[in-house]
mmCIF file with all atom_site columns, C-alpha atoms in Angstrom:
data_model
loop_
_atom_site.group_PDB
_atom_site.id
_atom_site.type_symbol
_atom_site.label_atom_id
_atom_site.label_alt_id
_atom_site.label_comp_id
_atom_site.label_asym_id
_atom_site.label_entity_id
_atom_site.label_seq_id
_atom_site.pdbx_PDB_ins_code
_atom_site.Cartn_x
_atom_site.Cartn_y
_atom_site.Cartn_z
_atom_site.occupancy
_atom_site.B_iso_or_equiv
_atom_site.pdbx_formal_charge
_atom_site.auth_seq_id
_atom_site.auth_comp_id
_atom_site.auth_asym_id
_atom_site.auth_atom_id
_atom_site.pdbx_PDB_model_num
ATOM 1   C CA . UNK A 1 1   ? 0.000   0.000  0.000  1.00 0.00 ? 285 UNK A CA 1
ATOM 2   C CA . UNK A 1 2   ? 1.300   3.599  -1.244 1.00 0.00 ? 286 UNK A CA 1
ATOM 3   C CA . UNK A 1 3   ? 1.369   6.685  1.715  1.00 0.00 ? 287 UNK A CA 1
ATOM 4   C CA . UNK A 1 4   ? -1.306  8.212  -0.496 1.00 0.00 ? 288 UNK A CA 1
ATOM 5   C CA . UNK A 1 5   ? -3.415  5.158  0.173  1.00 0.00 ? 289 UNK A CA 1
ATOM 6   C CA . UNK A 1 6   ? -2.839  4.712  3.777  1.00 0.00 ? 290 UNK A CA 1
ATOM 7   C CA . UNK A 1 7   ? -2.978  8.357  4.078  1.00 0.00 ? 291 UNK A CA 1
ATOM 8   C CA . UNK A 1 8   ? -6.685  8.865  1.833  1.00 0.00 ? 292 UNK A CA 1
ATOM 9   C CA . UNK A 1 9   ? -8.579  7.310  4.325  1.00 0.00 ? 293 UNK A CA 1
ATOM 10  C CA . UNK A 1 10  ? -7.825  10.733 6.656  1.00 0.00 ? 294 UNK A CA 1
ATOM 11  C CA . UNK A 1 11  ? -8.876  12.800 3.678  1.00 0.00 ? 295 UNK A CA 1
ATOM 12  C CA . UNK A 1 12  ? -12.545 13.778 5.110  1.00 0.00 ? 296 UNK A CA 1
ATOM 13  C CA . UNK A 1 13  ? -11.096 14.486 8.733  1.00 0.00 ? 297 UNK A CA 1
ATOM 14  C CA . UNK A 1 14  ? -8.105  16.431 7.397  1.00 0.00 ? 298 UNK A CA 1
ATOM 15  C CA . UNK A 1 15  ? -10.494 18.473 5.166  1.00 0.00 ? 299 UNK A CA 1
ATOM 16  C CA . UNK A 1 16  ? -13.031 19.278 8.068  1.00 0.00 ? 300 UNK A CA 1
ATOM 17  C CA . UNK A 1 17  ? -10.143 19.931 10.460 1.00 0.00 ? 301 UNK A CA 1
ATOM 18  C CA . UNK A 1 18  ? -9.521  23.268 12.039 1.00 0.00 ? 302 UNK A CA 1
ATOM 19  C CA . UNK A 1 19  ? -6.538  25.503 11.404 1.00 0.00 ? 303 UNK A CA 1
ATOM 20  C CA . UNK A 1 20  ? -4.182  25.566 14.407 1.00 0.00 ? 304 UNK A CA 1
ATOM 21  C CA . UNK A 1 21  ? -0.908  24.997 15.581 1.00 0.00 ? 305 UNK A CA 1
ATOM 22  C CA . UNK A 1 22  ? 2.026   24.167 18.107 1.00 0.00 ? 306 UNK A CA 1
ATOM 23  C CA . UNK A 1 23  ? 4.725   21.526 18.402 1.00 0.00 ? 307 UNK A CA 1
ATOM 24  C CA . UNK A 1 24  ? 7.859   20.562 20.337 1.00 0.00 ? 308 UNK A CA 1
ATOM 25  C CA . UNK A 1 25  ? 11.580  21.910 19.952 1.00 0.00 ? 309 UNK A CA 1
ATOM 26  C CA . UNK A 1 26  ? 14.962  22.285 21.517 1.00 0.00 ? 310 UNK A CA 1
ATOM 27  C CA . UNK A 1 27  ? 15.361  25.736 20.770 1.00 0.00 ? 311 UNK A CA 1
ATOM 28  C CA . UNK A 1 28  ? 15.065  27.984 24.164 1.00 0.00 ? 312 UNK A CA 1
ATOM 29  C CA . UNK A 1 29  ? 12.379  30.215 24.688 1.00 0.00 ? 313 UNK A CA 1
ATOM 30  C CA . UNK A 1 30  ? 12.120  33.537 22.254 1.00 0.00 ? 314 UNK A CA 1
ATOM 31  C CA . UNK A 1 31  ? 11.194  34.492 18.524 1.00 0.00 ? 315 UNK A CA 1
ATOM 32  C CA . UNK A 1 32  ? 13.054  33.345 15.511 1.00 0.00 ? 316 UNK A CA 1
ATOM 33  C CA . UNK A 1 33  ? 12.978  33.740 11.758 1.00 0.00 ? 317 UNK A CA 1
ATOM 34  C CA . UNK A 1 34  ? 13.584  30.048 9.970  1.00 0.00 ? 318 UNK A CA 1
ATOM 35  C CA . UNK A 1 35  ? 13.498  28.674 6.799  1.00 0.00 ? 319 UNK A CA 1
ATOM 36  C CA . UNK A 1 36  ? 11.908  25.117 5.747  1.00 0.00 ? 320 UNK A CA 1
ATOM 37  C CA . UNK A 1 37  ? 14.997  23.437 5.026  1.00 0.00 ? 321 UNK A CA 1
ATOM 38  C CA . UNK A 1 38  ? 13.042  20.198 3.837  1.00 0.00 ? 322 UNK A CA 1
ATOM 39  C CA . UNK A 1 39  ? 9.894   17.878 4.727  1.00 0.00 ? 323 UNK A CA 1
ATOM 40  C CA . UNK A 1 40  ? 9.569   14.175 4.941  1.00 0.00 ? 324 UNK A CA 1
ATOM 41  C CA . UNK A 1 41  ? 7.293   11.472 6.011  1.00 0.00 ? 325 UNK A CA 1
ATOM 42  C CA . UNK A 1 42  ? 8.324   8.868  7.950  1.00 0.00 ? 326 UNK A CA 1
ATOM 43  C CA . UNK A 1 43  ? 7.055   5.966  9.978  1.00 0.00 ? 327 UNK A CA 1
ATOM 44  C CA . UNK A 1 44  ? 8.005   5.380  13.359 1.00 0.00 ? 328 UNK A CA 1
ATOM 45  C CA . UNK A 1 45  ? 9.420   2.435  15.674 1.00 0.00 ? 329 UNK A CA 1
ATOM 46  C CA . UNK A 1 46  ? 5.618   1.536  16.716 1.00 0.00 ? 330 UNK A CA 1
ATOM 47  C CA . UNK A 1 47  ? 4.150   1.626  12.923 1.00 0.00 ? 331 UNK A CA 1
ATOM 48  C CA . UNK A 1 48  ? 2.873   5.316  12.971 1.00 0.00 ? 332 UNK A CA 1
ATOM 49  C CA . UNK A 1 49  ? 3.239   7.613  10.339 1.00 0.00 ? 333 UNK A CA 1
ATOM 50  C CA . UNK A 1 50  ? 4.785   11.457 10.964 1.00 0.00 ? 334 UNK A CA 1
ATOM 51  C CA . UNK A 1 51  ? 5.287   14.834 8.571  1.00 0.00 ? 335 UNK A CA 1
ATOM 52  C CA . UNK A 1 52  ? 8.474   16.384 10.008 1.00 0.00 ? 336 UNK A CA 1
ATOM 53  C CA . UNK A 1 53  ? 9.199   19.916 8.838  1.00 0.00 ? 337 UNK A CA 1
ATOM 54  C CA . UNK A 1 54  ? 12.948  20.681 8.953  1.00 0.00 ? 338 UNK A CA 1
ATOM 55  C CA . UNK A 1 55  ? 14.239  24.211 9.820  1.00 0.00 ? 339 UNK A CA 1
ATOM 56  C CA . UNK A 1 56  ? 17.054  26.338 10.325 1.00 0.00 ? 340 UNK A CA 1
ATOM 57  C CA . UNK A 1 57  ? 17.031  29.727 12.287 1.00 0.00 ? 341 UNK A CA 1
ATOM 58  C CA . UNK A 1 58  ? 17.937  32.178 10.085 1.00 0.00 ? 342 UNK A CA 1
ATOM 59  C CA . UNK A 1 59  ? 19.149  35.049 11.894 1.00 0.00 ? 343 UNK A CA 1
ATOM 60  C CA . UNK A 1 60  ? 20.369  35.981 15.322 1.00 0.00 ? 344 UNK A CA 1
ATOM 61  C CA . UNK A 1 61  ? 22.184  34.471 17.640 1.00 0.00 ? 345 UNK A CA 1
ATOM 62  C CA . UNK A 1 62  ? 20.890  31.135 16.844 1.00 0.00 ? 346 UNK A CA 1
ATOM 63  C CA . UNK A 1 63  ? 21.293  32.053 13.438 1.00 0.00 ? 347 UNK A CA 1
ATOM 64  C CA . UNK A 1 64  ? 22.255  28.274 12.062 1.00 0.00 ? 348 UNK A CA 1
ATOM 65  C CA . UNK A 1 65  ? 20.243  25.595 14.663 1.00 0.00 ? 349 UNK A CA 1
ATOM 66  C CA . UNK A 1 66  ? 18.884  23.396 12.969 1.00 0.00 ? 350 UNK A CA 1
ATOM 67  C CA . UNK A 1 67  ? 15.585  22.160 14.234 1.00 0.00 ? 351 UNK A CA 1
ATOM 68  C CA . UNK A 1 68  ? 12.266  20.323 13.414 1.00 0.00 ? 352 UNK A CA 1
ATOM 69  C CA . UNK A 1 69  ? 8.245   19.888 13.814 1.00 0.00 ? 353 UNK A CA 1
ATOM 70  C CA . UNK A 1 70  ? 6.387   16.774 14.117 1.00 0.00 ? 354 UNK A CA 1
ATOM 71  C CA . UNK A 1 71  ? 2.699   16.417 13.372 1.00 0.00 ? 355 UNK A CA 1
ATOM 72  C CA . UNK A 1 72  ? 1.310   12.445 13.566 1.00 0.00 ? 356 UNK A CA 1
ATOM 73  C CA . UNK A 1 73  ? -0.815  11.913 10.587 1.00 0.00 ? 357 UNK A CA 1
ATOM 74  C CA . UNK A 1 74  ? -2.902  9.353  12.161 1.00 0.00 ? 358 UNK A CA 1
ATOM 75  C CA . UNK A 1 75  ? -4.808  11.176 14.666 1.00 0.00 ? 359 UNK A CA 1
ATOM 76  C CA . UNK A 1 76  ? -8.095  13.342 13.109 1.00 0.00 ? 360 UNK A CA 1
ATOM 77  C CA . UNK A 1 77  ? -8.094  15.529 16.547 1.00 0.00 ? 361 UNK A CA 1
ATOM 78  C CA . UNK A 1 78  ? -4.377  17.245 15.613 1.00 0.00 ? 362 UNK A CA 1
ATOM 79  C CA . UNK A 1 79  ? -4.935  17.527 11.718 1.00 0.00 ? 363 UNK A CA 1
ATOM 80  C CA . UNK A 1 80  ? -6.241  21.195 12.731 1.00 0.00 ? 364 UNK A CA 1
ATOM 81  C CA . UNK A 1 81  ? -2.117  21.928 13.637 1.00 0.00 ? 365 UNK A CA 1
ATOM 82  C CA . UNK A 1 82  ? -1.318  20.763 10.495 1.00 0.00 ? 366 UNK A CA 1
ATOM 83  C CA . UNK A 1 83  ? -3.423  21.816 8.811  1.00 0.00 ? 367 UNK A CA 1
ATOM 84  C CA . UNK A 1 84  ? -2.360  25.398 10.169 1.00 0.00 ? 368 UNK A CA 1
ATOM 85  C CA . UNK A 1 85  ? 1.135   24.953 9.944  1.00 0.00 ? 369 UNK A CA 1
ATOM 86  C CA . UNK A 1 86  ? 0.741   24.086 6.217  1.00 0.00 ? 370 UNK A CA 1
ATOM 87  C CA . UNK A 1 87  ? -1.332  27.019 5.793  1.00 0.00 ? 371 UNK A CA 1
ATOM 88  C CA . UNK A 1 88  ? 0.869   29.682 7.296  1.00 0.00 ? 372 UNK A CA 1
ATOM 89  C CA . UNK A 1 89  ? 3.586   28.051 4.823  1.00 0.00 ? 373 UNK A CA 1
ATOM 90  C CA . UNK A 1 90  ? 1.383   28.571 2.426  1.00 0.00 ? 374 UNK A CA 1
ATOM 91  C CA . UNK A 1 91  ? 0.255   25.101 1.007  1.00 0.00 ? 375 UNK A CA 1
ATOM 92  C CA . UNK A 1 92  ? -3.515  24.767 1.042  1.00 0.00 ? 376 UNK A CA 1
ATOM 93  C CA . UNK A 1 93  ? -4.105  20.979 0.443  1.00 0.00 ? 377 UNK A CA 1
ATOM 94  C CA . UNK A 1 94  ? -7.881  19.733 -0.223 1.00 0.00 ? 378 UNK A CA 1
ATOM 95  C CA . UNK A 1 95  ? -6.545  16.520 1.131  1.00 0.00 ? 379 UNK A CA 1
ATOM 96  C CA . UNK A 1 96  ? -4.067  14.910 3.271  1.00 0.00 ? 380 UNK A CA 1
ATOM 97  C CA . UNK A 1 97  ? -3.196  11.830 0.655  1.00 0.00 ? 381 UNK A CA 1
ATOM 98  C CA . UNK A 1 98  ? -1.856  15.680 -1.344 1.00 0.00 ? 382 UNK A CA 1
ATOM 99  C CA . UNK A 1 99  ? 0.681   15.777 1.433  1.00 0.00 ? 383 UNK A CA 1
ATOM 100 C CA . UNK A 1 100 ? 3.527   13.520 0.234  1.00 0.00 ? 384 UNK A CA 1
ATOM 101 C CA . UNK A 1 101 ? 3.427   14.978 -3.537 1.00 0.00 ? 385 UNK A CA 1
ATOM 102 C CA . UNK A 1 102 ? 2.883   18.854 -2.368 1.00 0.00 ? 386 UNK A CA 1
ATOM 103 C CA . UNK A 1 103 ? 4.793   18.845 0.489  1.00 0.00 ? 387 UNK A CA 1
ATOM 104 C CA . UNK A 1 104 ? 8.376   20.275 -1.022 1.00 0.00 ? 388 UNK A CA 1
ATOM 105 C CA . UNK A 1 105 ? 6.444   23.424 -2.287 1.00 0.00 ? 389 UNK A CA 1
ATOM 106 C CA . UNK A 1 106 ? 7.346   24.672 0.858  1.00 0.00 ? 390 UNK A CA 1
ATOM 107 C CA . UNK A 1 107 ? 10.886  24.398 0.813  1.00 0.00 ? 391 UNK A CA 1
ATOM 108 C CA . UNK A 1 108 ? 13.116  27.357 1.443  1.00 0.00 ? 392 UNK A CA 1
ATOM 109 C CA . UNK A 1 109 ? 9.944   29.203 2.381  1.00 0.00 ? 393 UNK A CA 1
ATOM 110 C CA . UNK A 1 110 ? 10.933  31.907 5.738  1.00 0.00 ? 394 UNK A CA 1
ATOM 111 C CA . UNK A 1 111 ? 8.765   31.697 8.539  1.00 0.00 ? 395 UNK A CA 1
ATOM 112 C CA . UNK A 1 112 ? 7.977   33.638 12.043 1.00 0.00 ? 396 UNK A CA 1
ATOM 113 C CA . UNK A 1 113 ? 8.255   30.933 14.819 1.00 0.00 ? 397 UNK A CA 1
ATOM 114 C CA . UNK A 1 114 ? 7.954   31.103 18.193 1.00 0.00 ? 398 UNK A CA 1
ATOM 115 C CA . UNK A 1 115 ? 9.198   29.199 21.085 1.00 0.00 ? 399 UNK A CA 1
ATOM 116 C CA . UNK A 1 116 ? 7.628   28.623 24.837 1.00 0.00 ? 400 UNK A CA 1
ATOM 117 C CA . UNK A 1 117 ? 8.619   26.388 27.997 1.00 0.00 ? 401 UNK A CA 1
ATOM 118 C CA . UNK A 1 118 ? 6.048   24.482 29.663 1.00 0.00 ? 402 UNK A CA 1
ATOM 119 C CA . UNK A 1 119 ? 7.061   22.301 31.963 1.00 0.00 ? 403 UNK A CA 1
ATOM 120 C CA . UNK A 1 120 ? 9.410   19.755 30.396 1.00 0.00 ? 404 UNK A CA 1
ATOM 121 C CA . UNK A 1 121 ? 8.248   20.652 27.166 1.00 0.00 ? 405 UNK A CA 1
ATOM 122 C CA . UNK A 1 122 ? 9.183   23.290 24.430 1.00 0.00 ? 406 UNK A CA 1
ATOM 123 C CA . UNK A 1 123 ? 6.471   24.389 22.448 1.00 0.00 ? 407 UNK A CA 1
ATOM 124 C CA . UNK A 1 124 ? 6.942   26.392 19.174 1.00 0.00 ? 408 UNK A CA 1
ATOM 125 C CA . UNK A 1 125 ? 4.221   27.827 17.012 1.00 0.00 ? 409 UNK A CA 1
ATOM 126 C CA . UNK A 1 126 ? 4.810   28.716 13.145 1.00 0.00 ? 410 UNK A CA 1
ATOM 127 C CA . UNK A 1 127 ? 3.053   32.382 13.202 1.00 0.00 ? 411 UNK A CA 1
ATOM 128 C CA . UNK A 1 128 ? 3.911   33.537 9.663  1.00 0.00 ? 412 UNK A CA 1
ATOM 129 C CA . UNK A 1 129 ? 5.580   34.277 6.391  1.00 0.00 ? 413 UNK A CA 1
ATOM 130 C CA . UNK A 1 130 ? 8.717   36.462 6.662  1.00 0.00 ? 414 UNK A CA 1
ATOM 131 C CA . UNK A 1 131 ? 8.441   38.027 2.988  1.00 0.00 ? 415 UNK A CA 1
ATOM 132 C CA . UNK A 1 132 ? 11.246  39.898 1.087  1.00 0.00 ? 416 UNK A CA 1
ATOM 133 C CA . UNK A 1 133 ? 10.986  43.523 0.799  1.00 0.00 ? 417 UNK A CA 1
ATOM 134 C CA . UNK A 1 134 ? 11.574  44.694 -2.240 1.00 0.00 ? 418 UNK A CA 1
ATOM 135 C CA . UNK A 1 135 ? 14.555  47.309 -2.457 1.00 0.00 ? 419 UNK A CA 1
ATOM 136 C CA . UNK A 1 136 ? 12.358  50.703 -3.195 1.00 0.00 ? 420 UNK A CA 1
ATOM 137 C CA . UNK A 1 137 ? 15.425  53.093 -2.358 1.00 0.00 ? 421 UNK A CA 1
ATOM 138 C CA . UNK A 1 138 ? 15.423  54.394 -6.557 1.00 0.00 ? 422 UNK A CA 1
ATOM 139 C CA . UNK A 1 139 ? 11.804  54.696 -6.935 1.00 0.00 ? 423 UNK A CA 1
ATOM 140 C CA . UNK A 1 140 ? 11.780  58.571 -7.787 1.00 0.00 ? 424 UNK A CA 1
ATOM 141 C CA . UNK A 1 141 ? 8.248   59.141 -5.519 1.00 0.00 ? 425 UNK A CA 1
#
């Protein structure tokens, strides 16, 4: 069986789910600018399946840690993270079984991310596109 064919029979949860997002990182607590560095999906140890979106920080002092995102695509209750995170990256997929042929249009795309503490745990949260400003210094008005 193909991931598009284990992953098709998410498609009607994945397109009803909710857009929103958070995930776990090693980074310590603060703002950061990244850029997708690559996407794959993998299965685990225990037979599950999991999208991992590769970044780097692009600036700063971390400017150069390399870290990822996890999302499980096996449980309909998280797809709205997702389904957020590929959103903000700008991939709007009708369905999940898109995800393994889509999912490199997101490469070297720059992104706001955040970083919390709770507890043990590190959350991050994609919160949007860093775009390019155009240099406007010889525009005449």
């Amino acid at each position: 069986m193909t991931i598009e064919n284990t992953l098709a029979q998410f498609d009607s949860a994945f397109e009803s789910a909710e857009v929103t997002t958070n995930a776990t990182i090693d980074l310590p607590e603060g703002k950061y600018e990244a850029k997708v560095t690559g996407t794959e999906i993998f299965e685990s140890g225990d037979g599950r399946n999991f999208f991992r979106i590769n970044m780097e920080v692009a600036n700063g002092e971390m400017k150069g840690t390399k870290f990822s995102k996890l999302h499980g695509l096996d449980n309909p209750e998280r797809f709205k993270y997702l389904k957020g995170d590929l959103t903000v990256c700008g991939l709007m997929l009708g369905k999940l079984s898109e995800l393994p042929s889509q999912m490199n249009r997101i490469h070297g795309v720059k992104l706001r991310v955040q970083c919390k503490k709770n507890g043990q745990y590190t959350n991050y949260y994609i919160n949007g596109q860093v775009f390019e400003r155009k240099d406007d210094s010889n525009v005449p008005f």
